[in-house]
Amino acid sequence: MVGETPSASGVKSPDHYDFDDPLFLHPSNNGVVSVISFKLTGTENFRIWKISMTRALKVRNKLGFVDKTFPKPSEDETKIHKWERVNVVVCSRILGSVSESLYANHACSDNASNIWSGLSETYSKADGSVVFNVHQKINSLTQSGLSVSQYYSKLDALWKEFDGLVNLSEFTCEASVDFVNHSKLNEADAVLVWFR
């Protein structure tokens, strides 16, 4: 039949590929092309980098290589070889999305989940200076010629970044009510700044 690969060739026809298999590599899925449009530079952009990389890996069905939900097979030699090949591609994707100064620290690692956890361990912790800088940006942001929608977008992005850096646990005491009210007042003040 036209379009089918003869079985004698030993090559699978496209309708026999399992595109949902994490071990499947599309011909365009190489480690050279960057999967996100910016590079991780450190603590200041780790959160947005991780969100972007998680999406990029998830859409390619490769997130299991970094979150350890798809571990290396232990018995089937063919699957072990495929897993190692895909793992190298994922390593290349991750390393291709970090700045040159960070690359050297992780270039010798041959396991995607080790690179991922190493980057997370190092850059997910926001110290006081990063939180302070974001808070300063929020407080000093002015409309200065921006449209209301542009100003709101910048302000909203900064608040989301601040919220991501300051992970506060749920309070169960009476102080929690005061804290929630304080947070709502800060948000209301930020909205009032628009109309000044």
CSV table of C-alpha atoms in Angstrom, one decimal:
chain,number,residue,atom,x,y,z
A,1,MET,CA,0.0,0.0,0.0
A,2,VAL,CA,1.2,3.5,-0.7
A,3,GLY,CA,2.7,5.4,2.3
A,4,GLU,CA,3.4,2.2,4.4
A,5,THR,CA,7.0,1.2,5.1
A,6,PRO,CA,7.6,-2.4,4.1
A,7,SER,CA,8.0,-4.6,7.2
A,8,ALA,CA,11.1,-6.2,5.6
A,9,SER,CA,13.0,-2.9,6.0
A,10,GLY,CA,12.7,-3.2,9.8
A,11,VAL,CA,11.7,0.5,10.0
A,12,LYS,CA,8.4,1.2,11.9
A,13,SER,CA,5.8,3.1,10.0
A,14,PRO,CA,4.7,6.4,11.6
A,15,ASP,CA,1.4,4.9,12.8
A,16,HIS,CA,3.3,2.5,15.1
A,17,TYR,CA,5.1,5.2,17.1
A,18,ASP,CA,3.8,6.0,20.5
A,19,PHE,CA,4.0,9.8,20.7
A,20,ASP,CA,3.0,9.7,24.4
A,21,ASP,CA,5.9,7.5,25.4
A,22,PRO,CA,8.5,9.7,27.3
A,23,LEU,CA,11.2,7.8,25.4
A,24,PHE,CA,9.9,9.0,22.0
A,25,LEU,CA,12.2,11.6,20.5
A,26,HIS,CA,10.8,13.5,17.5
A,27,PRO,CA,13.5,14.2,14.9
A,28,SER,CA,13.3,17.9,15.7
A,29,ASN,CA,13.7,17.2,19.4
A,30,ASN,CA,17.5,17.7,19.7
A,31,GLY,CA,19.4,19.3,22.5
A,32,VAL,CA,20.7,22.2,20.5
A,33,VAL,CA,17.6,24.3,20.1
A,34,SER,CA,16.6,26.4,23.1
A,35,VAL,CA,13.2,25.6,24.5
A,36,ILE,CA,12.6,29.0,26.2
A,37,SER,CA,13.5,32.5,25.1
A,38,PHE,CA,15.7,33.5,28.0
A,39,LYS,CA,18.4,32.1,30.2
A,40,LEU,CA,18.6,31.5,34.0
A,41,THR,CA,20.9,34.0,35.5
A,42,GLY,CA,20.4,33.3,39.2
A,43,THR,CA,18.0,33.8,42.0
A,44,GLU,CA,16.4,36.9,40.4
A,45,ASN,CA,14.8,35.0,37.5
A,46,PHE,CA,14.8,31.4,38.8
A,47,ARG,CA,11.0,31.3,39.5
A,48,ILE,CA,10.0,32.4,36.0
A,49,TRP,CA,12.7,30.1,34.5
A,50,LYS,CA,11.5,27.1,36.4
A,51,ILE,CA,7.8,27.7,35.3
A,52,SER,CA,8.9,28.2,31.7
A,53,MET,CA,11.1,25.1,31.7
A,54,THR,CA,8.5,23.0,33.4
A,55,ARG,CA,6.0,23.9,30.7
A,56,ALA,CA,8.5,23.3,27.9
A,57,LEU,CA,9.4,19.8,29.3
A,58,LYS,CA,5.8,18.9,30.0
A,59,VAL,CA,4.7,19.7,26.5
A,60,ARG,CA,7.5,17.4,25.2
A,61,ASN,CA,6.5,14.7,27.7
A,62,LYS,CA,10.0,14.9,29.3
A,63,LEU,CA,9.2,16.3,32.8
A,64,GLY,CA,9.5,12.9,34.3
A,65,PHE,CA,13.2,13.0,33.7
A,66,VAL,CA,13.7,15.9,36.0
A,67,ASP,CA,11.0,15.3,38.7
A,68,LYS,CA,12.1,11.6,38.9
A,69,THR,CA,8.6,10.2,37.9
A,70,PHE,CA,10.2,8.4,35.0
A,71,PRO,CA,13.3,6.7,36.4
A,72,LYS,CA,15.9,4.8,34.5
A,73,PRO,CA,14.6,1.3,33.6
A,74,SER,CA,16.6,-1.5,35.2
A,75,GLU,CA,16.2,-4.5,33.0
A,76,ASP,CA,15.3,-3.9,29.4
A,77,GLU,CA,18.6,-3.0,27.6
A,78,THR,CA,16.7,-1.3,24.7
A,79,LYS,CA,14.8,0.9,27.1
A,80,ILE,CA,17.9,1.7,29.1
A,81,HIS,CA,19.6,2.9,26.0
A,82,LYS,CA,16.6,5.0,24.9
A,83,TRP,CA,16.3,6.4,28.4
A,84,GLU,CA,20.0,7.4,28.4
A,85,ARG,CA,19.6,9.1,25.0
A,86,VAL,CA,16.6,11.1,26.0
A,87,ASN,CA,18.2,12.0,29.4
A,88,VAL,CA,21.1,13.5,27.5
A,89,VAL,CA,18.7,15.5,25.3
A,90,VAL,CA,16.9,16.8,28.5
A,91,CYS,CA,20.3,17.6,30.1
A,92,SER,CA,21.3,19.6,27.0
A,93,ARG,CA,17.9,21.4,27.0
A,94,ILE,CA,18.4,22.4,30.7
A,95,LEU,CA,22.0,23.5,30.3
A,96,GLY,CA,21.2,25.3,27.1
A,97,SER,CA,18.8,27.5,29.1
A,98,VAL,CA,21.3,28.7,31.7
A,99,SER,CA,23.8,31.5,31.5
A,100,GLU,CA,27.4,30.7,30.8
A,101,SER,CA,28.4,31.5,34.4
A,102,LEU,CA,26.0,28.8,35.7
A,103,TYR,CA,26.7,26.3,32.9
A,104,ALA,CA,30.2,25.3,34.2
A,105,ASN,CA,28.8,24.3,37.6
A,106,HIS,CA,26.5,21.6,36.1
A,107,ALA,CA,28.2,20.7,32.8
A,108,CYS,CA,29.7,17.5,34.2
A,109,SER,CA,26.5,16.1,35.5
A,110,ASP,CA,25.0,13.4,33.3
A,111,ASN,CA,21.6,13.1,34.9
A,112,ALA,CA,18.8,15.6,34.2
A,113,SER,CA,17.2,15.2,37.6
A,114,ASN,CA,20.5,16.0,39.3
A,115,ILE,CA,21.0,19.1,37.3
A,116,TRP,CA,17.4,20.2,37.9
A,117,SER,CA,17.6,19.6,41.7
A,118,GLY,CA,21.0,21.3,41.9
A,119,LEU,CA,19.7,24.4,40.2
A,120,SER,CA,16.6,24.4,42.4
A,121,GLU,CA,18.5,23.9,45.5
A,122,THR,CA,20.9,26.8,44.7
A,123,TYR,CA,18.6,29.4,43.1
A,124,SER,CA,15.1,28.8,44.5
A,125,LYS,CA,16.0,30.3,47.9
A,126,ALA,CA,15.3,34.0,47.8
A,127,ASP,CA,17.4,35.9,50.3
A,128,GLY,CA,16.2,39.1,51.9
A,129,SER,CA,18.0,41.3,49.4
A,130,VAL,CA,16.0,39.8,46.4
A,131,VAL,CA,12.7,40.3,48.3
A,132,PHE,CA,13.7,43.8,49.2
A,133,ASN,CA,14.6,44.7,45.6
A,134,VAL,CA,11.3,43.4,44.3
A,135,HIS,CA,9.4,45.3,47.0
A,136,GLN,CA,11.4,48.5,46.2
A,137,LYS,CA,10.4,48.1,42.5
A,138,ILE,CA,6.7,47.8,43.5
A,139,ASN,CA,7.0,50.9,45.7
A,140,SER,CA,8.9,53.0,43.1
A,141,LEU,CA,6.8,52.0,40.1
A,142,THR,CA,5.0,55.0,38.6
A,143,GLN,CA,2.8,55.2,35.5
A,144,SER,CA,5.2,57.8,33.9
A,145,GLY,CA,3.7,57.8,30.4
A,146,LEU,CA,2.6,54.2,30.4
A,147,SER,CA,-1.0,53.3,29.5
A,148,VAL,CA,-3.1,52.1,32.4
A,149,SER,CA,-3.0,48.5,31.0
A,150,GLN,CA,0.8,48.6,30.7
A,151,TYR,CA,1.2,50.0,34.2
A,152,TYR,CA,-1.2,47.4,35.6
A,153,SER,CA,0.7,44.6,33.8
A,154,LYS,CA,4.0,45.7,35.3
A,155,LEU,CA,2.6,46.1,38.7
A,156,ASP,CA,0.7,42.8,38.6
A,157,ALA,CA,3.9,41.0,37.5
A,158,LEU,CA,5.9,42.5,40.3
A,159,TRP,CA,3.3,41.5,42.9
A,160,LYS,CA,3.2,38.0,41.5
A,161,GLU,CA,7.0,37.8,41.7
A,162,PHE,CA,6.9,39.1,45.3
A,163,ASP,CA,4.2,36.6,46.3
A,164,GLY,CA,6.3,33.8,44.7
A,165,LEU,CA,9.4,34.9,46.7
A,166,VAL,CA,7.6,35.3,50.0
A,167,ASN,CA,6.0,31.9,50.6
A,168,LEU,CA,4.1,32.3,53.8
A,169,SER,CA,2.4,29.4,55.4
A,170,GLU,CA,-1.2,29.4,56.5
A,171,PHE,CA,-1.8,31.0,59.8
A,172,THR,CA,-4.3,29.5,62.2
A,173,CYS,CA,-4.2,32.1,65.0
A,174,GLU,CA,-5.9,35.5,65.3
A,175,ALA,CA,-2.9,37.2,63.8
A,176,SER,CA,-3.8,35.7,60.4
A,177,VAL,CA,-6.8,37.9,60.1
A,178,ASP,CA,-4.7,41.0,60.7
A,179,PHE,CA,-2.1,39.8,58.1
A,180,VAL,CA,-4.8,39.1,55.5
A,181,ASN,CA,-6.3,42.5,56.0
A,182,HIS,CA,-2.9,44.2,55.8
A,183,SER,CA,-2.2,42.4,52.5
A,184,LYS,CA,-5.6,43.5,51.1
A,185,LEU,CA,-4.9,47.1,52.1
A,186,ASN,CA,-1.5,47.0,50.3
A,187,GLU,CA,-3.2,45.8,47.1
A,188,ALA,CA,-5.9,48.4,47.5
A,189,ASP,CA,-3.2,51.1,47.9
A,190,ALA,CA,-1.5,49.9,44.7
A,191,VAL,CA,-4.7,50.2,42.7
A,192,LEU,CA,-5.2,53.8,44.0
A,193,VAL,CA,-1.8,54.7,42.8
A,194,TRP,CA,-3.1,54.3,39.2
A,195,PHE,CA,-5.4,57.2,39.5
A,196,ARG,CA,-2.9,59.7,40.9
